[in-house]
Short mmCIF file of C-alpha atoms in Angstrom, two decimals:
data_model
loop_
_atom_site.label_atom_id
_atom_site.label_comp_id
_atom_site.label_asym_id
_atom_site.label_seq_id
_atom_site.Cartn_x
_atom_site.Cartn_y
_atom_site.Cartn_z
CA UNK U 993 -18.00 2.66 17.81
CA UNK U 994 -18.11 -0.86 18.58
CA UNK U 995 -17.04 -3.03 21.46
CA UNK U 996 -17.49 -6.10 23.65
CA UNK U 997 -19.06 -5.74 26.95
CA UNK U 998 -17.49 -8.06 29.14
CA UNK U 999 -18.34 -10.52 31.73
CA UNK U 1000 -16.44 -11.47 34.83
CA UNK U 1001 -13.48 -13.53 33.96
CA UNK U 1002 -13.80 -12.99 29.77
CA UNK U 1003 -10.32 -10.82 30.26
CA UNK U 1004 -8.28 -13.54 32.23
CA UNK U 1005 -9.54 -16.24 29.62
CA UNK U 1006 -8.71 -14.37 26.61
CA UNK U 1007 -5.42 -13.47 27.72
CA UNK U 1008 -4.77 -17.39 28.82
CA UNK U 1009 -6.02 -18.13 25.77
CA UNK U 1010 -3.20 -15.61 24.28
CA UNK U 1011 -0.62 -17.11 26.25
CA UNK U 1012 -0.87 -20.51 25.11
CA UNK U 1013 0.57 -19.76 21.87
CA UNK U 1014 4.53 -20.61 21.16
CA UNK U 1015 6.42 -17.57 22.45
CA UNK U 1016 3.11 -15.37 23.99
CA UNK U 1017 3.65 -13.23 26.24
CA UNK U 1018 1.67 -10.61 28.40
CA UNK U 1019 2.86 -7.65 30.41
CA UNK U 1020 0.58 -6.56 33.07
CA UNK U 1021 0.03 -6.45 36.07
CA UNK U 1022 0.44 -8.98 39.07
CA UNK U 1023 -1.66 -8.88 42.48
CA UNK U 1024 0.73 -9.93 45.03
CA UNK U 1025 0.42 -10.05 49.17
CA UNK U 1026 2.74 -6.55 48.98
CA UNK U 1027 -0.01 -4.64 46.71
CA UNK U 1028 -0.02 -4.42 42.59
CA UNK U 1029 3.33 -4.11 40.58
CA UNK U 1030 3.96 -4.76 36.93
CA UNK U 1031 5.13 -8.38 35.65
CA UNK U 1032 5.95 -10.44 32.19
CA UNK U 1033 3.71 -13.27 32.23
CA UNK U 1034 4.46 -16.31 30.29
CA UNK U 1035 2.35 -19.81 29.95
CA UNK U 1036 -0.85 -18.48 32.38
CA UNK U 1037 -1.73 -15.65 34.14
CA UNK U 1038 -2.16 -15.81 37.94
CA UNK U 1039 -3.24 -13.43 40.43
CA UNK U 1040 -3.85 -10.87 37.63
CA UNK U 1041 -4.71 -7.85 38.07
CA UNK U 1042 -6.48 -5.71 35.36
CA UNK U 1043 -5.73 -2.35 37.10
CA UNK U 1044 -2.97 -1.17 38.89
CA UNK U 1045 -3.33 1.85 41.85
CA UNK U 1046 0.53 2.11 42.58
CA UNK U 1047 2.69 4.12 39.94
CA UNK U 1048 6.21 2.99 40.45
CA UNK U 1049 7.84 3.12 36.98
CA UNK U 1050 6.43 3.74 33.44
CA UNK U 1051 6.57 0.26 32.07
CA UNK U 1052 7.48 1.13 28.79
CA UNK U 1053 10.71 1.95 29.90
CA UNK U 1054 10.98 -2.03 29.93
CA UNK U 1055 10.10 -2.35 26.18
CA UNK U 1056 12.99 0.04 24.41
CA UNK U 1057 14.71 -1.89 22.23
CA UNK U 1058 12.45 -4.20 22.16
CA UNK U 1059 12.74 -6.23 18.10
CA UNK U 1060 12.62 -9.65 18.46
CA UNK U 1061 10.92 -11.28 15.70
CA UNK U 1062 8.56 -14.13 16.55
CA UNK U 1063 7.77 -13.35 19.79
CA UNK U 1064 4.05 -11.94 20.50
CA UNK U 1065 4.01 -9.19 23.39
CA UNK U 1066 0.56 -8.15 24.79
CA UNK U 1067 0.77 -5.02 26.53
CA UNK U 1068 -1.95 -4.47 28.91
CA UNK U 1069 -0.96 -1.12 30.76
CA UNK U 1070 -2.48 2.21 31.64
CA UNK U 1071 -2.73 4.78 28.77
CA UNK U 1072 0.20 7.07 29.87
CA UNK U 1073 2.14 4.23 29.69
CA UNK U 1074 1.22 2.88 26.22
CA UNK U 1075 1.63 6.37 24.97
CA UNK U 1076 4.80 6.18 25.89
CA UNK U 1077 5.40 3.08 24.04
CA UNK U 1078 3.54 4.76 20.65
CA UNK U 1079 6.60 7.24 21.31
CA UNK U 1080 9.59 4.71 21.44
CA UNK U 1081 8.07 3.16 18.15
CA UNK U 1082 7.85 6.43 16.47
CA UNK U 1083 11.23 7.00 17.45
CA UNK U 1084 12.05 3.63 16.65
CA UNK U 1085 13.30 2.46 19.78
CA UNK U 1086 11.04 -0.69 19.52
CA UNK U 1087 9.01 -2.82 16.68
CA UNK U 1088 5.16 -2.47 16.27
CA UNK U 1089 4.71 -6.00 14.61
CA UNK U 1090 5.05 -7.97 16.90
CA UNK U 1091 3.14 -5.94 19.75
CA UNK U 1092 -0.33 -5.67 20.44
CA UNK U 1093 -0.93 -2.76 23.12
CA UNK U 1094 -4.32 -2.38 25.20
CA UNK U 1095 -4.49 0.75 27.16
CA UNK U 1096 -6.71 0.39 30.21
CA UNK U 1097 -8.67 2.91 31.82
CA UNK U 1098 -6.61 4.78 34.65
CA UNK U 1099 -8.62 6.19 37.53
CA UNK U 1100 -5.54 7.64 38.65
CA UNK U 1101 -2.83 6.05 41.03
CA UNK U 1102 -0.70 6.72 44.26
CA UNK U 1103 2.55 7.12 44.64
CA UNK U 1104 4.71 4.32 45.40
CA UNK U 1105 6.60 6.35 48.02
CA UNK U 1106 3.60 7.30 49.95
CA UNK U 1107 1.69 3.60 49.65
CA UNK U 1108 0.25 3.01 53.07
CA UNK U 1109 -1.94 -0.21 53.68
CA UNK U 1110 -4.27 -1.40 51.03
CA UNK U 1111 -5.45 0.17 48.30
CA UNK U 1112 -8.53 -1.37 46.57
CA UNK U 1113 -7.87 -2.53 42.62
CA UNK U 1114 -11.35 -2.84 41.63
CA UNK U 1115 -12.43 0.30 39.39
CA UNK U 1116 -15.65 1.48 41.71
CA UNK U 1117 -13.70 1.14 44.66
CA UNK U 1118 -10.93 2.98 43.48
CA UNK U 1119 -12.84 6.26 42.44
CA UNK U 1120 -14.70 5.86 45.57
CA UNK U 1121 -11.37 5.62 46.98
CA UNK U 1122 -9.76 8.96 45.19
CA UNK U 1123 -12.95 10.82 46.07
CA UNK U 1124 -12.53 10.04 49.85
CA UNK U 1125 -8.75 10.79 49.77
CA UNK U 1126 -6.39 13.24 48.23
CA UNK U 1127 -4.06 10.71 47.77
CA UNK U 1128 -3.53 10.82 44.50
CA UNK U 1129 -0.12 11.96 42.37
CA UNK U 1130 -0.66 15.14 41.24
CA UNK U 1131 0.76 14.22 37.40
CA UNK U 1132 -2.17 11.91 37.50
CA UNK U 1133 -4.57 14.74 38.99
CA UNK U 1134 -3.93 16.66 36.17
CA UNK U 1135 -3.61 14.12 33.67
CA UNK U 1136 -6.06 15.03 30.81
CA UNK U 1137 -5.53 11.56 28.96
CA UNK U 1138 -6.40 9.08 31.43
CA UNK U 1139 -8.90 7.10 28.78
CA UNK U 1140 -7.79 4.10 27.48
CA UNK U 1141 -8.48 5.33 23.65
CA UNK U 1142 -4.80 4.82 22.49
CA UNK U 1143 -3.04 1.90 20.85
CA UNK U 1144 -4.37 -0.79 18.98
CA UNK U 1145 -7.21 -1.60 21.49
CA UNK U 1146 -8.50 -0.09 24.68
CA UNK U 1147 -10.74 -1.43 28.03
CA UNK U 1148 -13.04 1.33 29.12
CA UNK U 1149 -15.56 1.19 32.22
CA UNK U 1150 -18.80 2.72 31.34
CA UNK U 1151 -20.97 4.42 34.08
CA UNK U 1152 -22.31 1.00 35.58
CA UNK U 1153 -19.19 -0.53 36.21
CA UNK U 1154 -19.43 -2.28 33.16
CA UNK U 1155 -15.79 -2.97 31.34
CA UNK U 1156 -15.91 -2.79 27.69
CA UNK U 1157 -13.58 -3.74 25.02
CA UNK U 1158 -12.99 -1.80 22.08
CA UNK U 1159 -10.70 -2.64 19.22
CA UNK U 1160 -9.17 0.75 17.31
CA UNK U 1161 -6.31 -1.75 14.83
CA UNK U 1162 -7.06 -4.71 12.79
CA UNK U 1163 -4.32 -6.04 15.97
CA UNK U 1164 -6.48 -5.37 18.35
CA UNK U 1165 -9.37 -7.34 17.20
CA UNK U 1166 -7.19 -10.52 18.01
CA UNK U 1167 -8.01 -9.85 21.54
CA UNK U 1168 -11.84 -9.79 21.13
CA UNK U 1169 -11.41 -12.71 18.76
CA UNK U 1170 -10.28 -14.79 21.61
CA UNK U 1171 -13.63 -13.87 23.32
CA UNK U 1172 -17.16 -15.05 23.26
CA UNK U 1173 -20.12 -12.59 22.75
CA UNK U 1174 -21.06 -10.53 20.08
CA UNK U 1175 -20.32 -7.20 19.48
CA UNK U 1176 -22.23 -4.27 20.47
CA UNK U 1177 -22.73 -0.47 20.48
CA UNK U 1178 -20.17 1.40 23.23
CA UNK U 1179 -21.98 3.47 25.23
CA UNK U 1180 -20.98 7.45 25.20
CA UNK U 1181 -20.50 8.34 28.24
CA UNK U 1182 -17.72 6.36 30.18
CA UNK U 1183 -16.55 6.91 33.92
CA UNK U 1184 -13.50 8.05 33.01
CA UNK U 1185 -14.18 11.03 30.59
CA UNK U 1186 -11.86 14.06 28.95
CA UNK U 1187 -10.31 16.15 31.14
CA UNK U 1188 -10.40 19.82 30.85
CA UNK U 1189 -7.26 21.81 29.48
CA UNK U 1190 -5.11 23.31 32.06
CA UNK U 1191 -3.75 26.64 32.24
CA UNK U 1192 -0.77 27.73 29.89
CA UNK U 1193 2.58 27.08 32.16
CA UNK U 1194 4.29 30.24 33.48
CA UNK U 1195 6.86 30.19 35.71
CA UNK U 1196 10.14 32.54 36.35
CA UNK U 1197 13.59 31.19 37.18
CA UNK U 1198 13.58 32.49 41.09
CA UNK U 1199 10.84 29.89 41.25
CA UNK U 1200 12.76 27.76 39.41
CA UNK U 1201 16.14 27.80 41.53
CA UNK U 1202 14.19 27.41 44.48
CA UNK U 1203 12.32 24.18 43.03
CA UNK U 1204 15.69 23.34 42.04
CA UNK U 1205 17.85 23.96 45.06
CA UNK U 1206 17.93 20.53 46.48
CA UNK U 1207 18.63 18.43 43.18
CA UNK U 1208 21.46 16.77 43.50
CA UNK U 1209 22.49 15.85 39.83
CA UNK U 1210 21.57 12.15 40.71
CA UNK U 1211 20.16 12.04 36.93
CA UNK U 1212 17.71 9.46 38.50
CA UNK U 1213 14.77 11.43 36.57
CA UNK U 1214 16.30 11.23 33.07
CA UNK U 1215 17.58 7.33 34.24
CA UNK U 1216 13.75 6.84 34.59
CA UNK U 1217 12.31 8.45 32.42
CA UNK U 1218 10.44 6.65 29.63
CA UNK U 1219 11.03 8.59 26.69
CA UNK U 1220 15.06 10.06 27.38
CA UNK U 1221 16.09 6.44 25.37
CA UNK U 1222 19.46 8.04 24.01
CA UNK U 1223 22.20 5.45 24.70
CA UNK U 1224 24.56 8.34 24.23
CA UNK U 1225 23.22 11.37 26.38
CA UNK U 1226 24.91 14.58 25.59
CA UNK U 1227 25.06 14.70 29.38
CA UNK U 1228 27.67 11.42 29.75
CA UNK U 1229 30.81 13.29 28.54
CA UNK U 1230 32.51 16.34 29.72
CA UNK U 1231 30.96 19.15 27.38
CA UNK U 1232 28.11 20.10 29.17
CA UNK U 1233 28.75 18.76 32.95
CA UNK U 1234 32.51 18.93 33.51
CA UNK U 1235 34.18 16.47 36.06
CA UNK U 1236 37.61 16.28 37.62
CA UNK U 1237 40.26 17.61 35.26
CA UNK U 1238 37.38 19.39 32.85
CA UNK U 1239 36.06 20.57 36.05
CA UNK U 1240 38.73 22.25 37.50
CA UNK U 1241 40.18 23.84 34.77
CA UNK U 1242 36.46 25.62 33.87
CA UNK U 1243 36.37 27.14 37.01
CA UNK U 1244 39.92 28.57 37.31
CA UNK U 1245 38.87 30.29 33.71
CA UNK U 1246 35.33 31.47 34.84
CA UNK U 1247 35.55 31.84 38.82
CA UNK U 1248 34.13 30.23 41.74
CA UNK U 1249 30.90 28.32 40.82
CA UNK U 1250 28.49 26.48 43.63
CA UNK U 1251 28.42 22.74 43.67
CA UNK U 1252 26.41 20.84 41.95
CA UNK U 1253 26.51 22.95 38.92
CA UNK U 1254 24.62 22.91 35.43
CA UNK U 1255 21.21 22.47 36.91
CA UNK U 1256 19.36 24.59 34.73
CA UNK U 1257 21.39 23.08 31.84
CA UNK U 1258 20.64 19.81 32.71
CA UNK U 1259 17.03 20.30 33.31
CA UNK U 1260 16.15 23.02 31.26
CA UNK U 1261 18.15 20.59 28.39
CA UNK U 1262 16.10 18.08 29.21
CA UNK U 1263 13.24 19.14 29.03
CA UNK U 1264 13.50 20.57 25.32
CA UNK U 1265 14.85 17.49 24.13
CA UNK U 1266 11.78 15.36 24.96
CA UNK U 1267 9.37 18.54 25.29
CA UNK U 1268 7.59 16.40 22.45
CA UNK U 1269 7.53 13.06 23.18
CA UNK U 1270 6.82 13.69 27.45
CA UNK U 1271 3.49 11.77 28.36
CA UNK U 1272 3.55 13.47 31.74
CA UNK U 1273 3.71 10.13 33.44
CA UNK U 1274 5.22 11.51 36.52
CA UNK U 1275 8.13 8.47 36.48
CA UNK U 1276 10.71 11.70 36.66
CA UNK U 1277 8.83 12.41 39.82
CA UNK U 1278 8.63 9.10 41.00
CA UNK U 1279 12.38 8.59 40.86
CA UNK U 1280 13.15 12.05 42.44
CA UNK U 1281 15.20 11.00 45.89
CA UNK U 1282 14.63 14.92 46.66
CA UNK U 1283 10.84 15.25 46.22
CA UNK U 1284 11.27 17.77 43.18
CA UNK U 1285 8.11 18.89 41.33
CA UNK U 1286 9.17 17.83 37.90
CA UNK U 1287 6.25 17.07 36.96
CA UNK U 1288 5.12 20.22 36.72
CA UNK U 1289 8.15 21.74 34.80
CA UNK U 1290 8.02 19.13 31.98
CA UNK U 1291 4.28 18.47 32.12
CA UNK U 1292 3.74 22.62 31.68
CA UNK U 1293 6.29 22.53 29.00
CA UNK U 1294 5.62 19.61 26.72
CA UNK U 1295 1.76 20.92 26.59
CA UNK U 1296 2.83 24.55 26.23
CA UNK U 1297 5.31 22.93 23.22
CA UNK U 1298 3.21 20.53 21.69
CA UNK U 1299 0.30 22.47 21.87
CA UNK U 1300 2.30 25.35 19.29
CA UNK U 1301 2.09 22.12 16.48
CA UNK U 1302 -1.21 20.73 17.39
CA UNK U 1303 0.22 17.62 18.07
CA UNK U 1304 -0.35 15.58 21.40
CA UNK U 1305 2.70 12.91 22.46
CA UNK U 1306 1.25 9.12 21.56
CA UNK U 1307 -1.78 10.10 20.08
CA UNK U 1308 -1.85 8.33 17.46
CA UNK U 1309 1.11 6.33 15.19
CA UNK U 1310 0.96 8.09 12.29
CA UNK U 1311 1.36 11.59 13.49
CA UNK U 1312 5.17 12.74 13.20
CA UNK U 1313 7.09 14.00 15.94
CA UNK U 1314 7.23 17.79 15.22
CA UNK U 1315 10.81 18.54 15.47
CA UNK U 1316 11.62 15.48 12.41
CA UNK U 1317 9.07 17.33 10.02
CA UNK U 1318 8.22 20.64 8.70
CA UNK U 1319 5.28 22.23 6.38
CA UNK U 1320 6.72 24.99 4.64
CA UNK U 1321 4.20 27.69 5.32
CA UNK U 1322 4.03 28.14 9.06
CA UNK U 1323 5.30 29.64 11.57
CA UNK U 1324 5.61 33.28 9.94
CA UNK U 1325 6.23 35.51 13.19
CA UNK U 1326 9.16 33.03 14.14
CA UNK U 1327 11.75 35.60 13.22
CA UNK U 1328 12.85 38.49 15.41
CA UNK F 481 37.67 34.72 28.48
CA UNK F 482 41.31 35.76 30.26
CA UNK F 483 40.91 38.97 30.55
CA UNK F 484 38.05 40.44 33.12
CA UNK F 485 34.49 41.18 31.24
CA UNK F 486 33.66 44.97 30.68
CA UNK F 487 31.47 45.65 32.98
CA UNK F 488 28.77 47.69 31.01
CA UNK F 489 29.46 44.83 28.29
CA UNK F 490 26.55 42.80 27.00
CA UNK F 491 27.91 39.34 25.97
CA UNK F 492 26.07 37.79 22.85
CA UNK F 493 26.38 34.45 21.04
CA UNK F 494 25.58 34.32 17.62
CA UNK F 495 25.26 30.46 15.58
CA UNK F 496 25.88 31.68 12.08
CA UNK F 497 25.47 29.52 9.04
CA UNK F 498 28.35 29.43 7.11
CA UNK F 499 26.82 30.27 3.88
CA UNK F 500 24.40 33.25 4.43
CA UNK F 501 24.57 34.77 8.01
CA UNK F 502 28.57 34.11 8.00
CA UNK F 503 29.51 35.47 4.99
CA UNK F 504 26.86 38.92 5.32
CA UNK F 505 29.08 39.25 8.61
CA UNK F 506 32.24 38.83 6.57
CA UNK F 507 30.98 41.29 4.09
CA UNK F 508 29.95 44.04 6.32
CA UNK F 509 33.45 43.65 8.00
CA UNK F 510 34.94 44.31 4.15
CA UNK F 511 32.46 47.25 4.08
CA UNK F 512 33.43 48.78 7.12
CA UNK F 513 30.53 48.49 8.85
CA UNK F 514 30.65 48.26 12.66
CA UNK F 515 28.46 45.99 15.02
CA UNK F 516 28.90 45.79 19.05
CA UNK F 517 31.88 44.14 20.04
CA UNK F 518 30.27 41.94 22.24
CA UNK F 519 28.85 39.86 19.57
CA UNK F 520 30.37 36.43 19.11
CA UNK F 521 29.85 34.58 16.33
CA UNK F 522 30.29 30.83 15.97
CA UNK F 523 30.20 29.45 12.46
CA UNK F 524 27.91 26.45 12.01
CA UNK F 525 27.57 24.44 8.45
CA UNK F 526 23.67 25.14 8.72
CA UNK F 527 21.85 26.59 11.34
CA UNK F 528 19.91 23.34 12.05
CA UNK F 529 23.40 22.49 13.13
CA UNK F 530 22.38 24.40 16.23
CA UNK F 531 20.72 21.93 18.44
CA UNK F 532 18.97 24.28 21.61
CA UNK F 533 21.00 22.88 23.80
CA UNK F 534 24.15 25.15 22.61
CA UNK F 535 22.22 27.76 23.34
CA UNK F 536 20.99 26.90 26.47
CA UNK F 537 24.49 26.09 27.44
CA UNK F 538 25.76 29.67 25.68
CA UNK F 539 23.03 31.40 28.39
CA UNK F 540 23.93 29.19 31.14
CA UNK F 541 27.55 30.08 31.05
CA UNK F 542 27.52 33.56 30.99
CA UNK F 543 26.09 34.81 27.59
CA UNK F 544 23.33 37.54 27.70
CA UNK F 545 21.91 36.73 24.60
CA UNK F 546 22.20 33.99 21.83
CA UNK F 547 21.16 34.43 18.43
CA UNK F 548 20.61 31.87 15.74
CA UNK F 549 20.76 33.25 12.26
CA UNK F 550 20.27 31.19 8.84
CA UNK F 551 19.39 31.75 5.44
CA UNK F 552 15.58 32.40 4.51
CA UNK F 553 13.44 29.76 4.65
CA UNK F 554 13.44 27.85 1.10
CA UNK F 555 16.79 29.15 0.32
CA UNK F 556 18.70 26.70 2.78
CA UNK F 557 21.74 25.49 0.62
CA UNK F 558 20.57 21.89 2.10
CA UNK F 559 17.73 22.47 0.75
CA UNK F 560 14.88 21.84 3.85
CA UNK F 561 17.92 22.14 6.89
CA UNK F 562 16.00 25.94 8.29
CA UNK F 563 12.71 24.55 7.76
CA UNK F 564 13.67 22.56 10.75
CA UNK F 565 15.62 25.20 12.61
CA UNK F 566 12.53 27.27 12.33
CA UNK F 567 10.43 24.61 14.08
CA UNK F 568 12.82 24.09 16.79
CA UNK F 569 14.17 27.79 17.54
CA UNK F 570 10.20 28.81 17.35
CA UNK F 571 9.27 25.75 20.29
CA UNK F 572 12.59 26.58 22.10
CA UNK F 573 11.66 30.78 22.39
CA UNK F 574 7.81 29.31 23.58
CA UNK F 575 10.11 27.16 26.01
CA UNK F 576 11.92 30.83 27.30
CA UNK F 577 8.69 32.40 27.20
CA UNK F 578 7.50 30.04 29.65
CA UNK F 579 10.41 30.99 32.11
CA UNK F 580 9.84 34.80 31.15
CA UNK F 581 13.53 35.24 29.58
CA UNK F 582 11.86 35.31 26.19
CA UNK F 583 14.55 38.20 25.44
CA UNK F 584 17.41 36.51 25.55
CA UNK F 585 16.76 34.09 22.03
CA UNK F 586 16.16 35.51 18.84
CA UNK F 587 15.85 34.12 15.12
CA UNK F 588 16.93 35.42 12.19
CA UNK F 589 17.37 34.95 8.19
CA UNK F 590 19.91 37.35 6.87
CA UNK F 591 20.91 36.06 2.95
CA UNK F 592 24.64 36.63 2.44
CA UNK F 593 23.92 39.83 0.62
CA UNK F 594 22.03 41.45 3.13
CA UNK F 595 25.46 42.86 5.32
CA UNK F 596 23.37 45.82 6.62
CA UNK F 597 20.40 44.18 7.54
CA UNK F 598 22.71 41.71 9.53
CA UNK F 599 24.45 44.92 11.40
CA UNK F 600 20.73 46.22 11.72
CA UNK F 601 19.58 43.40 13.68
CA UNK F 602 22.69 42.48 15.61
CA UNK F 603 23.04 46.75 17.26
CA UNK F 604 19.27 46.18 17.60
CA UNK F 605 19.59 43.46 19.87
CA UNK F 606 22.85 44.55 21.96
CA UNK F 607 20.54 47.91 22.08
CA UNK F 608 17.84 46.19 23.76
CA UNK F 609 19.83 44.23 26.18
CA UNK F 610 21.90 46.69 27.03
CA UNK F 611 18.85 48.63 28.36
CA UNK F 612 17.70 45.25 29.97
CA UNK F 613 20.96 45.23 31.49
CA UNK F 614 21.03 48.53 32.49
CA UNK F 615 17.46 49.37 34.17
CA UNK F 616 18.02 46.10 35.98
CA UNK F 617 21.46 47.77 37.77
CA UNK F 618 19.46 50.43 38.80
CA UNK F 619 17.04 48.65 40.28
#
């Protein structure tokens, strides 16, 4: 494979570069005097940070319905979060032409809850820095897709520190085209390599009502979440989470019922609907005012799911979501 | 539900599509053949009418079993509509399996001809909850 070894700088002047066009934009990162947080840049970049330590919010929750015509978007974000985009487009929540997404190389991040003095941004100091500290989420400690090998380009770090990169779309060569240098072999090994496969998910639902107990039906986590884009959740009326009138009258025909109720419906609900398209992002977590391990629910899930069509959530653009196609010989022992 | 459940009573919700698994039901009532009578079906114009969350909903509320019956797979009077039924029904019992109530969802194609195979499967599954039902009482 081919890429562009970089020099100090060549990123921030090819993305200026980008941004002096009519109607350029970039969405990356910003380094501010209260740490690293996401940012829409428009004209030039400044204080611009290429990584970001702090996971907040997946930032493609910023780009549904995104379709305006004319207007050139660079997306320079960490490859949970630009899987999360190749989602949305699949699902056609936003329009590929006028995006051109770099994923960046995650070493992993910290919460934003638990953010505590500085945390370095450069890539050695950071792995350095996760080695030194468990401080890291634990959706990115097991995240088994942290490379930047997904959309139409990606920045990797090799070994040496060195940041490479490496178009994978005729789009993405409009980045390196905007840089000097020639093109040259990628090295094999990166720093940030493939992750081994974790165990299939198990869990019973004791465990799961105990996890559970202290939600309190905020629906911050599906608010949140990248991927739950329906405008019209099933969850907004009065079918599956009765209130006042609705309410009342379901428990004087079924009997006393504990407050909040539909928990399991409302999680176990969600997390079928986007058991496909989940990144594992952690943003659920993130926005949990409870401290409830959903990661682990919809992370163990989606794999356990996705992994029964061979089919891995932002992948690639031209695979189809599994539950909007069929082949029709498969799936022979599905009958009881 | 106004009156107060049996007690020894196994509850189960059954999507039917209207033109196979509804109509074998229909014909083994004209046959005289008799299924539990805690079976409930719910007609549904195809069974990828049946999105999972009805039947997470149906178990959530009080059902002891769902069951989501269609016609066999190429014979779907929408031509392709259990082809996708299959795929979802198949990730959503993977999705039970991972929180070990795998029993409680099962799939079926019964044509509309086949009334005995749809009694068949129906008493097999009441059978099997029933004993679910009842070893867990004694415990």
């Amino acid at each position: 494979m081919k890429g562009r070894k970089l020099k100090k700088g060549d990123i921030e002047s090819a993305l200026n570069e980008f941004l002096k066009g009519d109607q350029h934009l970039v969405l990356g990162f910003e380094k501010g005097e209260n740490g690293v947080s996401p940012k829409i840049f428009k004209g030039s970049l400044d204080h611009y940070s290429l990584l970001n330590p702090v996971f907040g919010a997946n930032a493609a929750l910023y780009l549904r319905r995104l379709f305006s015509k004319g207007c050139q978007v660079m997306l320079m974000l960490r490859p949970c979060e630009i899987r999360a985009y190749v989602e949305l487009q699949k699902l056609t929540q936003i329009e590929r032409e006028d995006i051109i997404a770099v994923s960046i190389d995650c070493p992993g991040t910290i919460s934003s809850k638990d953010k505590k003095g500085d945390v370095p941004t450069e890539a050695d100091q950071l792995t350095d820095y996760f080695k030194s500290s468990d401080s890291m989420r634990w959706a990115c400690s097991v995240c088994g897709e942290r490379r930047g090998v997904v959309g139409d380009a990606g920045v990797r770090i090799d070994r040496n520190g060195n940041f490479w990169v490496i178009p994978y779309t005729e789009k993405g060569e409009t980045l390196l085209a905007r840089m000097e240098g020639e093109s040259e072999e990628v090295p094999a090994e990166m720093l940030i390599g493939e992750s081994k496969k974790a165990d299939k998910f198990q869990v019973d639902m004791e465990t799961f009502d105990k996890d559970f107990e202290k939600c309190t039906m905020c629906m911050n986590c599906r608010d949140m979440c990248p991927v739950c884009y329906c405008i019209d959740c099933v969850f907004h009326g009065d079918e599956y989470i009765p209130k006042g009138d609705a309410l009342i009258n379901k428990i004087l025909r079924s009997g006393s019922t504990k407050m909040p109720q539909g928990k399991e419906l409302f999680h176990l609900i969600r997390m079928y609907h986007v058991s496909q398209t989940c990144v594992g992002c952690g943003a659920c977590e993130e926005a949990c005012p409870q401290g409830i391990p959903l990661t682990k629910y919809f992370k163990g899930i989606s794999e356990r799911l996705q992994g029964m069509f061979a089919y891995m959530s932002g992948r690639s653009f031209d695979e189809a979501i599994p539950y909007l196609t069929f082949l029709e010989d498969e799936l022979k022992d599905a009958e009881d | 539900m106004g009156e107060a459940k049996k007690k020894d009573g196994v509850e189960i919700v059954g999507f039917a599509c209207s033109f196979c698994t509804f109509k074998a039901s229909e014909m083994a009532g004209s046959l005289r053949m008799k299924y539990p009578e805690g079976v409930k079906l719910v007609q549904v114009p195809c069974s990828s009418r049946v999105d999972p969350a009805f039947v997470i909903k149906a178990i959530f509320e009080g059902a002891d079993g769902v069951f989501v019956a269609g016609c066999h797979p190429g014979d779907c009077h929408f031509i392709k509509g259990n082809y996708y039924t299959r795929r979802k029904i198949a990730a959503l019992k993977e999705m039970f399996d991972a929180f070990s109530m795998k029993e409680k969802l099962r799939l079926f194609w019964v044509s509309a001809a086949e009334a005995r195979r749809f009694v068949e499967k129906v008493t097999d599954m009441h059978n099997e909850l029933k004993e679910r039902k009842n070893e867990r009482e004694k415990a």
